[in-house]
Short mmCIF file of C-alpha atoms and ligand atoms in Angstrom, two decimals:
data_model
loop_
_atom_site.label_atom_id
_atom_site.label_comp_id
_atom_site.label_asym_id
_atom_site.label_seq_id
_atom_site.Cartn_x
_atom_site.Cartn_y
_atom_site.Cartn_z
CA MET A 1 67.15 3.60 -35.67
CA THR A 2 70.60 2.09 -36.13
CA SER A 3 73.08 3.27 -33.50
CA GLN A 4 76.39 4.77 -34.56
CA ARG A 5 78.11 1.81 -33.03
CA THR A 6 76.10 -0.74 -35.00
CA GLN A 7 76.46 1.33 -38.16
CA ARG A 8 80.21 1.33 -37.73
CA ILE A 9 80.22 -2.45 -37.48
CA LEU A 10 78.00 -2.81 -40.54
CA ASP A 11 80.18 -0.44 -42.55
CA GLY A 12 83.35 -2.18 -41.39
CA LEU A 13 82.00 -5.60 -42.34
CA SER A 14 80.99 -4.28 -45.76
CA GLU A 15 84.47 -2.92 -46.32
CA LEU A 16 86.08 -6.17 -45.28
CA PHE A 17 83.73 -8.51 -47.13
CA PRO A 18 81.77 -6.69 -49.84
CA ASP A 19 81.14 -9.93 -51.72
CA ALA A 20 80.21 -12.23 -48.82
CA HIS A 21 77.81 -14.90 -49.99
CA CYS A 22 76.48 -18.38 -49.22
CA GLU A 23 79.33 -20.85 -49.76
CA LEU A 24 77.17 -23.97 -49.84
CA ALA A 25 77.00 -25.05 -53.49
CA HIS A 26 73.40 -25.41 -54.65
CA ARG A 27 71.26 -24.93 -57.74
CA ASN A 28 67.80 -24.78 -56.18
CA ALA A 29 65.93 -24.70 -52.87
CA TYR A 30 65.94 -28.49 -52.49
CA GLU A 31 69.73 -28.66 -52.85
CA LEU A 32 70.26 -25.81 -50.41
CA ALA A 33 67.93 -27.36 -47.83
CA VAL A 34 69.86 -30.63 -48.00
CA ALA A 35 73.23 -28.85 -47.91
CA VAL A 36 72.24 -26.75 -44.90
CA VAL A 37 71.19 -29.81 -42.91
CA LEU A 38 74.45 -31.56 -43.86
CA SER A 39 76.49 -28.53 -42.81
CA ALA A 40 75.76 -28.95 -39.09
CA GLN A 41 79.07 -29.18 -37.23
CA THR A 42 81.15 -29.31 -40.39
CA THR A 43 82.49 -26.89 -42.96
CA ASP A 44 80.72 -25.79 -46.12
CA ALA A 45 83.77 -26.96 -48.08
CA SER A 46 83.31 -30.52 -46.74
CA VAL A 47 79.63 -30.48 -47.65
CA ASN A 48 80.43 -29.23 -51.15
CA LYS A 49 82.65 -32.28 -51.68
CA VAL A 50 79.82 -34.77 -51.14
CA THR A 51 76.75 -33.01 -52.54
CA PRO A 52 77.51 -33.23 -56.30
CA ALA A 53 77.38 -37.06 -56.23
CA LEU A 54 74.43 -37.04 -53.82
CA PHE A 55 72.38 -34.72 -56.05
CA GLU A 56 73.34 -36.68 -59.14
CA LYS A 57 71.71 -39.75 -57.57
CA TYR A 58 68.93 -37.96 -55.73
CA PRO A 59 68.01 -34.88 -57.77
CA ASP A 60 64.84 -33.96 -55.90
CA ALA A 61 62.91 -34.54 -52.70
CA ALA A 62 60.88 -37.42 -54.17
CA ALA A 63 64.04 -39.31 -55.17
CA LEU A 64 65.67 -38.75 -51.79
CA ALA A 65 62.51 -39.73 -49.89
CA ALA A 66 62.34 -43.00 -51.81
CA GLY A 67 66.08 -43.68 -51.63
CA ASP A 68 67.82 -46.51 -49.82
CA LEU A 69 69.05 -45.16 -46.49
CA HIS A 70 72.28 -47.17 -46.59
CA ASP A 71 73.08 -45.82 -50.03
CA ILE A 72 72.40 -42.24 -48.90
CA GLU A 73 74.75 -42.86 -45.97
CA GLN A 74 77.46 -44.02 -48.35
CA CYS A 75 77.07 -40.88 -50.47
CA ILE A 76 77.81 -38.66 -47.47
CA ALA A 77 80.08 -40.99 -45.48
CA ARG A 78 82.96 -38.49 -45.58
CA LEU A 79 81.01 -36.22 -43.24
CA GLY A 80 80.95 -36.63 -39.48
CA LEU A 81 77.64 -37.87 -38.06
CA TYR A 82 76.78 -39.14 -41.52
CA ARG A 83 74.31 -41.74 -40.31
CA ASN A 84 72.27 -39.17 -38.40
CA LYS A 85 72.55 -36.75 -41.29
CA ALA A 86 71.37 -39.33 -43.82
CA ARG A 87 68.30 -39.97 -41.69
CA ALA A 88 67.76 -36.22 -41.29
CA ILE A 89 67.87 -35.36 -44.99
CA GLN A 90 65.69 -38.31 -45.91
CA GLY A 91 63.19 -37.39 -43.18
CA MET A 92 63.14 -33.82 -44.46
CA ALA A 93 62.57 -35.01 -48.03
CA LYS A 94 59.72 -37.25 -46.86
CA GLY A 95 58.17 -34.28 -45.05
CA MET A 96 58.36 -32.20 -48.23
CA CYS A 97 56.69 -34.96 -50.23
CA GLU A 98 53.96 -35.66 -47.69
CA HIS A 99 53.01 -32.07 -46.90
CA PHE A 100 54.42 -29.70 -49.51
CA ASP A 101 54.08 -31.47 -52.83
CA GLY A 102 57.79 -32.28 -52.89
CA GLN A 103 58.76 -28.60 -52.67
CA VAL A 104 60.68 -26.61 -50.08
CA PRO A 105 58.15 -24.40 -48.30
CA SER A 106 58.74 -20.65 -48.17
CA SER A 107 57.64 -19.71 -44.65
CA MET A 108 59.33 -20.13 -41.29
CA GLU A 109 56.24 -21.79 -39.82
CA ALA A 110 56.18 -24.43 -42.54
CA LEU A 111 59.93 -24.98 -42.76
CA VAL A 112 60.38 -25.77 -39.08
CA THR A 113 57.74 -28.53 -39.33
CA LEU A 114 60.18 -30.46 -41.53
CA PRO A 115 62.27 -33.05 -39.69
CA GLY A 116 65.85 -31.84 -39.23
CA VAL A 117 65.06 -28.21 -40.04
CA GLY A 118 65.54 -25.81 -37.15
CA ARG A 119 65.22 -22.06 -37.07
CA LYS A 120 68.78 -21.46 -38.29
CA CYS A 121 68.35 -23.72 -41.32
CA ALA A 122 64.98 -22.16 -42.06
CA ASN A 123 66.43 -18.64 -41.95
CA VAL A 124 69.19 -19.62 -44.37
CA ILE A 125 66.68 -21.17 -46.79
CA LEU A 126 64.31 -18.18 -46.56
CA ALA A 127 67.10 -15.71 -47.23
CA GLU A 128 68.92 -17.59 -49.92
CA CYS A 129 66.07 -19.16 -51.87
CA TYR A 130 63.18 -16.78 -51.32
CA ASN A 131 64.96 -13.51 -50.57
CA VAL A 132 62.94 -13.14 -47.36
CA PRO A 133 64.80 -10.84 -44.94
CA SER A 134 66.23 -13.23 -42.35
CA LEU A 135 69.24 -13.33 -40.07
CA ALA A 136 70.35 -16.85 -39.31
CA VAL A 137 72.48 -17.14 -36.18
CA ASP A 138 75.09 -19.84 -36.59
CA THR A 139 78.15 -20.38 -34.43
CA HIS A 140 80.09 -17.55 -36.13
CA VAL A 141 77.27 -15.02 -35.91
CA HIS A 142 76.66 -15.96 -32.29
CA ARG A 143 80.32 -15.61 -31.29
CA ILE A 144 80.85 -12.34 -33.12
CA SER A 145 77.64 -10.82 -31.78
CA ARG A 146 78.85 -11.45 -28.25
CA ARG A 147 82.39 -10.23 -28.88
CA LEU A 148 81.18 -7.03 -30.49
CA ARG A 149 78.46 -6.69 -27.85
CA LEU A 150 75.62 -6.73 -30.31
CA ALA A 151 74.23 -9.39 -27.98
CA GLY A 152 74.81 -10.28 -24.34
CA GLU A 153 77.44 -12.75 -23.22
CA ASN A 154 74.82 -15.25 -22.06
CA ASP A 155 72.20 -14.67 -24.73
CA SER A 156 70.77 -17.74 -26.40
CA VAL A 157 70.80 -18.11 -30.17
CA LEU A 158 67.20 -16.94 -30.34
CA GLU A 159 67.83 -13.92 -28.09
CA THR A 160 70.83 -13.05 -30.24
CA GLU A 161 68.74 -13.27 -33.40
CA LYS A 162 66.10 -10.98 -31.91
CA LYS A 163 68.66 -8.42 -30.79
CA LEU A 164 70.41 -8.40 -34.14
CA CYS A 165 67.11 -7.97 -35.94
CA ARG A 166 66.25 -5.03 -33.70
CA LYS A 167 69.60 -3.33 -34.15
CA ILE A 168 70.25 -3.95 -37.85
CA PRO A 169 68.02 -2.51 -40.59
CA LYS A 170 65.89 -5.18 -42.21
CA ASP A 171 67.33 -4.58 -45.66
CA ARG A 172 70.78 -5.42 -44.29
CA TRP A 173 69.88 -8.70 -42.55
CA ILE A 174 70.80 -11.08 -45.35
CA ARG A 175 73.99 -9.27 -46.29
CA THR A 176 75.08 -8.90 -42.65
CA HIS A 177 74.51 -12.61 -42.02
CA HIS A 178 76.89 -13.52 -44.84
CA GLN A 179 79.42 -10.85 -43.83
CA MET A 180 79.47 -12.00 -40.20
CA ILE A 181 80.03 -15.57 -41.33
CA PHE A 182 82.94 -14.51 -43.54
CA PHE A 183 84.31 -12.42 -40.67
CA GLY A 184 84.14 -15.44 -38.36
CA ARG A 185 85.50 -17.83 -40.94
CA TYR A 186 88.44 -15.77 -42.16
CA LEU A 187 89.33 -13.34 -39.39
CA CYS A 188 87.51 -13.54 -36.05
CA HIS A 189 88.17 -17.23 -35.42
CA ALA A 190 86.94 -18.88 -32.25
CA ARG A 191 90.56 -19.51 -31.27
CA ASN A 192 93.41 -17.18 -32.14
CA PRO A 193 91.38 -14.52 -33.96
CA LYS A 194 93.41 -12.23 -36.23
CA CYS A 195 92.81 -9.17 -34.08
CA GLU A 196 95.77 -7.36 -35.64
CA LYS A 197 93.76 -7.14 -38.88
CA CYS A 198 90.46 -6.20 -37.26
CA PRO A 199 88.93 -2.70 -37.38
CA PHE A 200 86.79 -3.33 -34.31
CA THR A 201 89.37 -3.76 -31.51
CA ASP A 202 88.01 -0.77 -29.58
CA LEU A 203 84.50 -2.26 -29.67
CA CYS A 204 85.42 -5.82 -28.78
CA SER A 205 84.98 -7.37 -25.34
CA TYR A 206 87.23 -10.32 -26.23
CA TYR A 207 90.06 -8.04 -27.32
CA ARG A 208 89.75 -5.95 -24.19
CA THR A 209 89.89 -9.02 -21.95
CA ALA A 210 92.76 -10.58 -23.88
CA HIS A 211 94.84 -7.39 -23.71
CA VAL A 212 94.22 -6.40 -20.10
CA LYS A 213 96.99 -7.83 -17.98
S1 LIG B 1 89.26 -7.70 -32.09
FE1 LIG B 1 89.70 -9.87 -32.48
S2 LIG B 1 88.20 -11.04 -31.29
FE2 LIG B 1 87.48 -8.91 -31.45
S3 LIG B 1 86.09 -8.85 -33.21
FE3 LIG B 1 88.13 -8.27 -33.93
S4 LIG B 1 89.09 -10.21 -34.62
FE4 LIG B 1 87.31 -10.73 -33.34
#
């Protein structure tokens, strides 16, 4: 059963961000899988600037798997770590072609066998492309979970995911994931969060610490 505390957080997030959604531009599962891998340690907005040209040249996994690595690098060269990322997306595309008929698989077990796809990426793909209840823990979700004490201060990403999934009703996982990301992106920043606009100050360990002299 959802605690009153958790329910208050869920309701507050829904009031703040009723329309939270995935901000990585994509038209299908292949494009989202590529965009998610590219989004590591960079913003969705940066990824969205490079993917239109990339997908124009490489419209599916088969094309990307067969592509010239140097050319793929050039397509995404505006992103940090672009060489590693080019190798990662091509490796993932090759994995799709070799084992999944060029398609993006629809189970966690299969997704994490693809090079470059970790549990967070897989959860995003499952939720967004296949509507499978999933709660991906990225840097925003991790930080907010600790600040609002939905997870412990020293919990790993996986422990945080498990705790969130226990505390939040399954039919709210996908929505809450997006709302926590919006909350982290637009309000509860890692540095200088906008606490004056936040409805959760009385629940927040960060706020308490920052305001105790
Ligand atoms: S009070 Fe500040 S740090 Fe705490 S959850 Fe709200 S915005 Fe984030």
